[in-house]
Short mmCIF file of C-alpha atoms in Angstrom, two decimals:
data_model
loop_
_atom_site.label_atom_id
_atom_site.label_comp_id
_atom_site.label_asym_id
_atom_site.label_seq_id
_atom_site.Cartn_x
_atom_site.Cartn_y
_atom_site.Cartn_z
CA MET O 1 15.38 -4.07 -18.29
CA ARG O 2 11.98 -3.94 -17.76
CA LEU O 3 10.42 -0.86 -16.02
CA ARG O 4 7.60 -1.39 -13.56
CA LEU O 5 5.10 0.84 -12.16
CA PRO O 6 4.90 1.77 -8.50
CA ARG O 7 2.10 -0.29 -6.60
CA SER O 8 0.81 2.63 -4.71
CA LEU O 9 -1.77 5.07 -6.54
CA LEU O 10 0.27 8.18 -5.33
CA GLY O 11 3.51 6.57 -7.01
CA GLN O 12 1.35 5.81 -10.20
CA PHE O 13 -0.24 9.14 -10.62
CA VAL O 14 3.11 11.09 -10.20
CA ALA O 15 4.93 8.53 -12.55
CA LEU O 16 2.10 9.15 -15.04
CA HIS O 17 2.17 13.00 -14.75
CA VAL O 18 6.00 13.34 -14.75
CA VAL O 19 5.96 11.12 -18.00
CA MET O 20 3.10 13.20 -19.57
CA ALA O 21 4.92 16.45 -18.45
CA LEU O 22 7.93 15.63 -20.21
CA ILE O 23 6.05 14.47 -23.27
CA ALA O 24 4.14 17.51 -23.38
CA THR O 25 7.36 19.79 -22.54
CA ILE O 26 9.14 17.79 -25.37
CA ALA O 27 6.30 18.04 -28.00
CA LEU O 28 5.47 21.55 -27.23
CA SER O 29 9.05 22.82 -27.56
CA LEU O 30 9.57 20.94 -30.63
CA GLY O 31 6.29 22.42 -31.93
CA VAL O 32 7.03 25.94 -31.21
CA ALA O 33 10.70 25.83 -32.64
CA ALA O 34 9.30 24.41 -35.87
CA LEU O 35 6.76 27.19 -35.86
CA LEU O 36 9.33 29.80 -35.03
CA HIS O 37 11.92 28.62 -37.94
CA SER O 38 8.87 28.18 -40.20
CA THR O 39 8.22 31.92 -39.46
CA ALA O 40 12.03 32.86 -39.70
CA ASP O 41 12.31 31.09 -42.81
CA HIS O 42 9.36 32.73 -44.49
CA TYR O 43 10.41 36.04 -43.33
CA GLN O 44 14.16 35.34 -44.70
CA ARG O 45 12.85 34.10 -48.02
CA ARG O 46 10.78 37.09 -48.36
CA LEU O 47 13.59 39.32 -47.74
CA LEU O 48 15.31 37.44 -50.21
CA ARG O 49 12.84 38.25 -52.97
CA GLN O 50 12.71 41.44 -52.22
CA GLN O 51 16.41 42.03 -52.33
CA ALA O 52 16.29 40.16 -55.77
CA ALA O 53 13.60 42.40 -56.98
CA ILE O 54 15.47 45.51 -56.06
CA VAL O 55 18.23 44.26 -58.13
CA ALA O 56 15.99 43.92 -61.01
CA ASN O 57 14.36 47.02 -60.78
CA ALA O 58 18.10 48.59 -60.85
CA LEU O 59 19.08 46.99 -64.29
CA PRO O 60 20.12 47.63 -66.73
CA SER O 61 22.42 50.02 -64.55
CA ILE O 62 25.75 48.74 -63.72
CA THR O 63 25.82 49.98 -60.38
CA LEU O 64 23.68 48.43 -57.83
CA PRO O 65 21.91 50.46 -55.29
CA SER O 66 23.78 51.07 -51.85
CA ASP O 67 21.21 50.17 -49.70
CA VAL O 68 20.36 46.78 -51.64
CA LEU O 69 22.16 45.00 -48.83
CA THR O 70 20.73 44.47 -45.33
CA ASP O 71 21.44 41.80 -42.48
CA GLY O 72 24.27 39.86 -43.85
CA MET O 73 23.06 39.85 -47.76
CA ALA O 74 25.14 39.18 -50.70
CA VAL O 75 23.77 39.51 -54.00
CA ALA O 76 25.26 38.76 -57.67
CA ILE O 77 24.33 38.50 -61.23
CA ILE O 78 25.81 35.35 -63.14
CA ASP O 79 25.26 34.19 -66.69
CA ARG O 80 25.19 30.59 -68.12
CA ARG O 81 28.79 29.62 -67.50
CA ARG O 82 28.22 30.78 -63.67
CA THR O 83 30.28 33.76 -64.37
CA VAL O 84 29.81 36.35 -61.88
CA LEU O 85 28.84 39.46 -63.86
CA MET O 86 28.69 41.94 -60.83
CA ALA O 87 28.27 41.44 -57.32
CA LYS O 88 27.63 43.07 -53.91
CA GLY O 89 28.76 41.49 -50.66
CA PRO O 90 30.72 38.51 -49.87
CA ALA O 91 31.67 36.02 -52.44
CA ARG O 92 29.79 32.66 -52.13
CA PRO O 93 30.99 30.22 -54.79
CA ARG O 94 29.22 27.42 -53.29
CA ILE O 95 25.95 29.16 -53.64
CA VAL O 96 27.00 30.31 -57.43
CA ALA O 97 27.96 26.66 -58.43
CA ALA O 98 24.49 25.18 -57.01
CA VAL O 99 22.20 27.58 -58.90
CA PRO O 100 20.04 25.71 -61.18
CA MET O 101 20.14 26.86 -64.56
CA ASP O 102 16.50 26.96 -65.89
CA HIS O 103 13.84 29.06 -66.17
CA GLY O 104 12.39 29.01 -62.74
CA ALA O 105 12.85 30.67 -59.66
CA HIS O 106 14.43 28.74 -56.80
CA PHE O 107 15.55 28.64 -53.35
CA LEU O 108 18.57 26.92 -52.19
CA ARG O 109 20.49 26.27 -48.86
CA ARG O 110 24.22 25.77 -48.48
CA GLY O 111 24.80 25.24 -44.75
CA VAL O 112 23.97 28.32 -43.11
CA ILE O 113 23.68 30.33 -46.23
CA GLU O 114 19.99 30.65 -47.80
CA ALA O 115 19.88 31.91 -51.48
CA TYR O 116 17.19 32.80 -54.02
CA SER O 117 17.80 32.57 -57.66
CA VAL O 118 15.55 34.19 -60.31
CA PRO O 119 16.38 34.28 -64.22
CA ILE O 120 16.60 37.61 -66.01
CA ALA O 121 16.79 38.52 -69.75
CA GLY O 122 19.95 37.69 -71.45
CA GLY O 123 20.50 34.39 -70.09
CA ARG O 124 21.29 35.68 -66.74
CA TRP O 125 20.40 35.03 -63.15
CA ILE O 126 20.19 37.21 -60.13
CA VAL O 127 21.39 35.30 -56.89
CA ALA O 128 20.39 36.89 -53.52
CA SER O 129 21.65 35.19 -50.69
CA GLN O 130 21.94 35.64 -46.64
CA ASP O 131 24.29 34.13 -44.15
CA SER O 132 21.96 33.35 -41.00
CA ALA O 133 25.33 33.19 -38.86
CA ALA O 134 26.10 36.70 -39.55
CA PRO O 135 26.20 39.00 -36.49
CA GLU O 136 23.89 41.32 -38.05
CA VAL O 137 21.43 38.87 -38.65
CA ILE O 138 18.86 38.94 -35.84
CA THR O 139 16.09 36.72 -36.99
CA ASP O 140 17.78 33.05 -35.72
CA ASP O 141 19.00 35.19 -32.45
CA ILE O 142 15.23 35.89 -31.62
CA VAL O 143 14.47 32.42 -32.63
CA SER O 144 17.29 30.86 -30.16
CA ALA O 145 16.46 33.28 -27.39
CA PHE O 146 13.02 32.96 -27.44
CA LEU O 147 13.43 29.15 -27.14
CA LYS O 148 15.37 29.41 -24.00
CA ARG O 149 13.20 31.70 -22.58
CA PHE O 150 10.20 29.19 -23.52
CA ALA O 151 12.09 26.13 -21.93
CA LEU O 152 12.57 28.24 -18.80
CA LEU O 153 8.83 29.04 -18.67
CA VAL O 154 7.70 25.53 -19.60
CA LEU O 155 9.80 23.24 -17.54
CA PRO O 156 8.71 25.09 -14.14
CA ILE O 157 4.96 24.60 -15.27
CA ALA O 158 5.72 20.95 -16.22
CA ALA O 159 7.07 20.10 -12.85
CA LEU O 160 4.08 22.05 -11.13
CA VAL O 161 1.66 19.84 -12.84
CA PRO O 162 2.74 16.50 -11.29
CA LEU O 163 3.41 18.15 -8.05
CA ILE O 164 -0.10 19.42 -7.80
CA GLY O 165 -1.49 16.12 -8.79
CA ALA O 166 0.67 14.62 -6.19
CA LEU O 167 -0.94 16.65 -3.62
CA LEU O 168 -4.43 16.01 -4.64
CA THR O 169 -3.60 12.23 -4.67
CA ARG O 170 -1.95 12.32 -1.35
CA ARG O 171 -5.15 14.01 0.19
CA LEU O 172 -7.10 11.27 -1.29
CA THR O 173 -4.89 8.49 -0.18
CA ARG O 174 -4.97 10.05 3.47
CA ARG O 175 -8.71 9.82 3.53
CA MET O 176 -8.63 6.14 2.26
CA GLN O 177 -5.71 5.38 4.83
CA ALA O 178 -8.04 6.94 7.42
CA VAL O 179 -11.04 4.73 6.18
CA SER O 180 -8.63 1.52 6.24
CA ALA O 181 -7.69 2.40 9.56
CA THR O 182 -11.12 2.41 10.77
CA ALA O 183 -11.71 -0.92 8.72
CA ALA O 184 -8.50 -2.79 10.49
CA ALA O 185 -9.84 -1.71 14.04
CA ILE O 186 -13.32 -3.80 13.33
CA GLY O 187 -13.14 -6.81 15.37
CA PRO O 188 -15.39 -9.54 17.38
CA ARG O 189 -15.98 -6.94 19.90
CA THR O 190 -16.19 -3.78 17.72
CA LEU O 191 -18.87 -4.92 14.95
CA ASP O 192 -21.13 -1.89 15.37
CA THR O 193 -18.11 0.36 14.00
CA ARG O 194 -18.79 1.41 10.12
CA LEU O 195 -17.00 3.02 7.35
CA PRO O 196 -17.36 6.44 7.54
CA ARG O 197 -19.70 7.80 4.46
CA GLY O 198 -18.92 11.00 2.48
CA THR O 199 -15.08 11.11 3.15
CA LEU O 200 -14.30 9.00 -0.19
CA PRO O 201 -14.64 9.77 -3.73
CA SER O 202 -17.72 8.93 -5.17
CA GLU O 203 -16.13 5.95 -7.45
CA VAL O 204 -14.95 4.39 -3.93
CA GLU O 205 -18.15 5.36 -1.92
CA PRO O 206 -20.01 2.26 -3.32
CA LEU O 207 -17.40 -0.08 -1.65
CA ALA O 208 -17.76 1.74 1.78
CA ALA O 209 -21.46 1.21 1.57
CA ALA O 210 -21.28 -2.52 0.23
CA THR O 211 -18.64 -3.07 2.94
CA ASN O 212 -21.11 -1.55 5.71
CA GLU O 213 -23.94 -3.66 4.85
CA ALA O 214 -21.92 -6.72 4.95
CA LEU O 215 -20.72 -5.67 8.73
CA ASP O 216 -24.53 -5.25 9.37
CA ARG O 217 -25.15 -8.85 8.24
CA LEU O 218 -21.77 -9.92 10.05
CA GLU O 219 -22.88 -8.20 13.27
CA GLU O 220 -26.42 -9.64 13.03
CA GLY O 221 -25.06 -13.36 12.45
CA PHE O 222 -22.60 -12.99 15.27
CA ARG O 223 -24.87 -11.85 17.86
CA THR O 224 -27.39 -14.47 16.81
CA GLN O 225 -24.70 -17.07 17.33
CA THR O 226 -23.42 -15.55 20.53
CA ALA O 227 -27.13 -15.59 21.98
CA PHE O 228 -27.51 -19.04 20.78
CA ALA O 229 -24.75 -20.60 22.47
CA ALA O 230 -25.53 -18.64 25.91
CA ASP O 231 -29.29 -19.83 25.29
CA ILE O 232 -28.04 -23.31 24.52
CA ALA O 233 -25.86 -23.56 27.70
CA HIS O 234 -28.42 -22.17 30.06
CA GLU O 235 -31.01 -24.67 28.83
CA LEU O 236 -28.61 -27.45 29.65
CA ARG O 237 -27.82 -26.61 33.02
CA THR O 238 -31.25 -27.79 34.44
CA PRO O 239 -31.08 -31.30 32.27
CA LEU O 240 -27.50 -31.96 33.69
CA ALA O 241 -28.63 -31.07 37.13
CA VAL O 242 -31.45 -33.86 36.81
CA ILE O 243 -28.94 -36.50 35.28
CA ARG O 244 -26.60 -35.80 38.07
CA LEU O 245 -29.39 -36.43 40.71
CA ARG O 246 -30.26 -39.54 39.13
CA ALA O 247 -26.64 -40.51 38.65
CA ASP O 248 -26.16 -40.28 42.41
CA ALA O 249 -28.98 -42.65 42.93
CA VAL O 250 -27.03 -45.46 40.99
CA GLU O 251 -25.98 -48.14 43.29
CA ASP O 252 -23.34 -49.75 40.89
CA GLY O 253 -20.21 -47.94 41.85
CA PRO O 254 -18.36 -47.90 38.83
CA VAL O 255 -21.17 -47.09 36.78
CA LYS O 256 -21.91 -44.20 38.67
CA ALA O 257 -18.46 -42.71 38.68
CA SER O 258 -18.74 -42.91 34.94
CA LEU O 259 -21.91 -41.17 34.76
CA LEU O 260 -20.75 -38.50 37.17
CA ALA O 261 -17.55 -37.78 35.32
CA SER O 262 -19.31 -37.49 32.00
CA VAL O 263 -22.10 -35.22 33.65
CA ASP O 264 -19.23 -33.23 35.17
CA ARG O 265 -17.56 -32.67 31.80
CA ALA O 266 -20.63 -31.61 30.17
CA GLY O 267 -21.12 -29.19 33.08
CA ARG O 268 -17.85 -27.94 32.27
CA VAL O 269 -18.43 -27.30 28.71
CA VAL O 270 -21.67 -25.40 29.78
CA THR O 271 -19.54 -23.29 32.08
CA GLN O 272 -16.88 -22.75 29.42
CA LEU O 273 -19.63 -21.49 26.66
CA LEU O 274 -21.07 -19.24 29.09
CA ALA O 275 -17.73 -17.57 29.72
CA LEU O 276 -17.16 -17.17 26.09
CA ALA O 277 -20.11 -15.61 25.76
CA ASP O 278 -19.09 -12.90 28.24
CA LEU O 279 -15.71 -12.35 26.50
CA GLU O 280 -17.42 -10.74 23.68
CA ARG O 281 -17.87 -7.51 26.09
CA PRO O 282 -14.62 -5.46 25.87
CA VAL O 283 -12.61 -5.77 29.00
CA GLU O 284 -12.16 -1.80 28.90
CA ASP O 285 -15.73 -1.47 29.60
CA ALA O 286 -16.81 -4.85 31.71
CA GLY O 287 -13.20 -5.79 33.25
CA GLU O 288 -12.15 -5.16 36.77
CA PRO O 289 -8.57 -5.05 38.22
CA LEU O 290 -7.23 -8.43 38.62
CA ASP O 291 -4.52 -9.72 41.04
CA LEU O 292 -3.27 -12.61 39.05
CA ALA O 293 -1.30 -14.01 42.09
CA VAL O 294 -4.42 -14.39 44.20
CA LEU O 295 -6.29 -16.23 41.27
CA ALA O 296 -3.35 -18.50 40.88
CA GLU O 297 -3.04 -19.10 44.58
CA ALA O 298 -6.58 -19.79 44.95
CA LEU O 299 -6.86 -22.27 42.00
CA VAL O 300 -3.73 -24.19 43.19
CA ALA O 301 -5.21 -24.44 46.75
CA ASN O 302 -8.46 -25.89 45.36
CA GLN O 303 -6.73 -28.17 42.77
CA ALA O 304 -4.01 -29.53 45.16
CA PRO O 305 -5.62 -32.48 46.92
CA ALA O 306 -7.07 -34.04 43.46
CA ILE O 307 -4.09 -33.42 41.60
CA ILE O 308 -1.73 -35.11 44.84
CA ALA O 309 -4.46 -37.94 45.14
CA SER O 310 -3.53 -38.64 41.14
CA GLY O 311 -0.09 -39.32 41.80
CA ARG O 312 1.20 -36.05 40.63
CA SER O 313 2.48 -32.76 42.38
CA ILE O 314 1.78 -29.27 41.75
CA ALA O 315 3.51 -26.01 43.09
CA LEU O 316 2.87 -22.15 42.88
CA ASP O 317 5.81 -19.68 41.75
CA VAL O 318 4.90 -16.13 42.24
CA VAL O 319 7.35 -13.12 41.27
CA THR O 320 5.53 -10.97 43.40
CA SER O 321 7.75 -8.09 42.83
CA GLU O 322 7.42 -7.77 39.31
CA ILE O 323 3.58 -8.54 38.44
CA ALA O 324 2.15 -5.77 36.11
CA PRO O 325 -1.68 -4.93 36.92
CA VAL O 326 -4.20 -6.56 34.66
CA ILE O 327 -7.57 -5.64 33.79
CA GLY O 328 -10.24 -8.50 32.78
CA TYR O 329 -12.59 -11.10 33.92
CA PRO O 330 -11.66 -13.14 36.93
CA GLY O 331 -14.06 -15.69 35.85
CA ALA O 332 -12.63 -16.32 32.56
CA VAL O 333 -8.85 -16.26 33.63
CA THR O 334 -9.53 -18.63 36.39
CA LEU O 335 -11.41 -20.94 33.86
CA ALA O 336 -8.19 -20.52 31.41
CA LEU O 337 -5.75 -21.63 34.36
CA GLU O 338 -8.14 -24.67 35.32
CA ASN O 339 -8.15 -25.61 31.54
CA LEU O 340 -4.28 -25.30 31.48
CA VAL O 341 -3.76 -27.40 34.89
CA GLY O 342 -6.39 -30.03 33.83
CA ASN O 343 -4.81 -30.38 30.57
CA ALA O 344 -1.37 -30.85 32.34
CA VAL O 345 -2.95 -33.32 34.67
CA GLY O 346 -5.05 -35.19 31.72
CA HIS O 347 -1.97 -35.42 29.57
CA THR O 348 0.94 -36.60 31.79
CA PRO O 349 1.83 -39.83 33.36
CA ILE O 350 1.81 -40.36 37.46
CA GLY O 351 4.54 -38.68 38.98
CA THR O 352 4.55 -35.64 37.03
CA HIS O 353 5.37 -32.01 38.81
CA ILE O 354 3.22 -29.21 37.68
CA LEU O 355 4.32 -25.62 38.23
CA VAL O 356 2.19 -22.55 38.20
CA GLY O 357 3.83 -19.19 37.72
CA VAL O 358 2.74 -15.92 37.97
CA GLY O 359 5.01 -12.84 36.61
CA PRO O 360 7.31 -11.34 35.62
CA GLY O 361 4.89 -8.84 34.07
CA ALA O 362 1.32 -9.58 33.40
CA ARG O 363 1.83 -13.34 32.75
CA LEU O 364 0.57 -16.68 33.88
CA THR O 365 2.50 -19.91 33.08
CA VAL O 366 1.47 -23.76 33.66
CA ALA O 367 4.49 -25.80 32.97
CA ASP O 368 5.08 -29.80 33.77
CA ASP O 369 8.03 -32.25 33.37
CA GLY O 370 6.04 -34.72 31.48
CA PRO O 371 7.10 -36.37 28.15
CA GLY O 372 5.87 -33.26 26.07
CA VAL O 373 5.19 -33.30 22.23
CA ALA O 374 7.43 -33.30 19.09
CA PRO O 375 8.60 -29.65 18.49
CA GLU O 376 6.75 -29.73 15.16
CA HIS O 377 3.46 -30.27 16.95
CA LEU O 378 3.53 -27.32 19.35
CA ALA O 379 1.93 -24.65 16.72
CA ARG O 380 -1.20 -27.23 16.45
CA LEU O 381 -1.79 -27.94 20.14
CA LYS O 382 -4.17 -24.73 20.24
CA ASP O 383 -6.31 -26.58 17.46
CA ARG O 384 -9.77 -28.02 18.52
CA PHE O 385 -9.79 -31.71 18.67
CA TRP O 386 -6.37 -32.08 17.47
CA ARG O 387 -4.95 -35.41 18.57
CA ALA O 388 -1.05 -35.81 18.69
CA ASP O 389 0.75 -39.07 18.19
CA GLY O 390 3.38 -39.00 20.74
CA SER O 391 2.67 -39.80 24.44
CA ARG O 392 -0.14 -37.11 24.96
CA SER O 393 -2.72 -39.43 23.39
CA GLU O 394 -5.79 -37.29 23.63
CA GLY O 395 -4.27 -33.90 22.39
CA SER O 396 -5.83 -30.50 23.66
CA GLY O 397 -9.53 -31.09 22.86
CA ILE O 398 -11.30 -27.68 23.24
CA GLY O 399 -9.43 -26.85 26.20
CA LEU O 400 -6.81 -24.84 24.90
CA SER O 401 -8.73 -22.93 22.32
CA ILE O 402 -10.86 -21.36 25.09
CA VAL O 403 -7.54 -20.45 26.74
CA ASP O 404 -6.49 -18.95 23.68
CA ARG O 405 -9.60 -17.16 23.14
CA VAL O 406 -9.59 -16.00 26.91
CA ALA O 407 -6.14 -14.38 26.22
CA ARG O 408 -7.19 -12.90 23.12
CA ALA O 409 -10.14 -11.28 24.82
CA HIS O 410 -7.82 -9.65 26.99
CA HIS O 411 -5.62 -8.44 24.37
CA GLY O 412 -3.13 -11.12 25.32
CA LEU O 413 -1.42 -14.25 23.65
CA LEU O 414 -1.32 -17.98 24.64
CA ASP O 415 2.17 -19.31 23.84
CA VAL O 416 3.33 -23.26 23.98
CA MET O 417 6.96 -23.93 24.42
CA PRO O 418 8.82 -26.95 25.94
CA GLY O 419 9.07 -26.95 29.67
CA PRO O 420 12.18 -26.25 31.81
CA GLY O 421 15.35 -28.08 30.65
CA ASP O 422 13.38 -28.52 27.28
CA THR O 423 11.18 -31.45 29.26
CA GLY O 424 7.49 -31.39 29.34
CA LEU O 425 5.44 -28.29 28.13
CA CYS O 426 5.07 -24.83 29.10
CA PHE O 427 1.89 -22.84 28.62
CA GLU O 428 2.27 -19.18 28.93
CA ILE O 429 -0.33 -16.33 28.66
CA ALA O 430 0.84 -12.95 28.40
CA PHE O 431 -1.88 -10.48 29.08
CA GLY O 432 -1.78 -7.16 26.95
CA ALA O 433 0.72 -8.49 24.29
CA THR O 434 -1.42 -7.15 21.34
CA THR O 435 -2.89 -3.88 20.35
CA PRO O 436 -6.63 -3.90 21.80
CA GLN O 437 -8.58 -2.64 18.61
CA HIS O 438 -7.37 -5.72 16.77
CA ARG O 439 -8.99 -8.00 18.94
#
C-alpha cells in the first residue's frame, strides 16, 4: 500500500515533523544507548583487569585476598588442561572452557558473563569474570534506568516539535486563507479590491504583488470596455433617430414596416447596452427598493395589446402575500422582463398563452404553453446566438444573456425549466439567490 502525503500544507508539515521527530528520537535513543553500553563495557573491562592484577600480585600465595571480589566478580586460576587450580566466587565452567590457551590477554563473553583471561608463569591463566545480571552489579541497572528516563524526557520534546510547527503553519495558513477570501470576493463590480500586502511570508509576497498588478490591468481593461460600450450606445442613438425619421417618409408600406422594425430592434440593443453598463454599479450602492408586482403589472398592461393582436394571450399571476422585498434597478428588471416576454412571443406559435408570475419570495417568472425545446437544450438557451433545432427556430439571441446578466447583478439566478404540465418553457429570475461578493 502506497502512502500519500496530505494535500494541505499543514498536513504535510505535521506529517514531516512527526516522521522527523520519530527518526530523531529513535536515532538519539540508539546513539545514547550505544554510548552508555560502551562506557559500561569500558568500566567493566577495566574492573576485570584490576581484579586480574590483584590476583597476580597476590601470587605465589595460595590464598586470594578477601577483598578481591566485588560486584558479582569471580576469579580462577587454571592450567593448560583447564583444571581449576584455585578459585573464589561462583564456578563458571563455560567461561573456563572458552578461555584461549595462548600467550595473549583476552576478553570473552558468554551470555551475561564478561570475562578476562591473562597468562601467568607456569603455564597458568588468571580468569576474572563478572555476572552482569547479578543484583549487586549496578552498572547495567544505571544504564537501564537512564535509558527509561531519557525516553520519558525525549518523547515529550519530540511531540512538542511537530506541535510547535503545526501551530506556526496554522498561523501561516490562516493568513493565506484570509488573503484567499479577499481574492474570492473580487468580481466585476469589486475590481478595485486588492490583496493585502505585508501579511504573507516573503516567499509568497511576490505572488500577491503580481496578482495585484494583474488586477490593475484587468480593472483598466474592464472600465475601458464598459465605457466604450456606453459611448457606442450613446453615439448610436442619434443615427437611429435620423434613420427612423427617414423611414417614416418611405411610402412603400411593407418596406417602411421592415425598416421601422429593424430600427426598433437596433434601438432595443442600444437600450440594453446602456442598461448593462449601469449594472456594473453595486445594487447595494445605487439600487432602490423594487415592487416586483408593480413592475410586472405595468409591463403586462403595456405589452398586452400587441400580444393579443399577434394571436396570443397574456395574464398576470401575483402571490401578493409572499413577495419578498428586493433592492435593485427598476429599469434593468423591466428590461429583463421585456426580454422574457418578447422571447415567449417571438418563439411560440399563434394561440400560445403567456403567464407572468410574481412570487413566492423574490421571484419573477414568464411561462408559456408553446412547443418548448428538448430537455438537453435547456442549459444552452442562455448562450448568446445559440439556435435550437426544434420548434423555436431562432433560439434566444442576445436577450436571455442580458436577462442572465441582470439576474446576476441582483445577486440572483436565471433558471430555465419546462412550463406547467411539462409543456412550453418557464423562465424564472430568483433575486438574492447567490452570495453578493461573488457577483
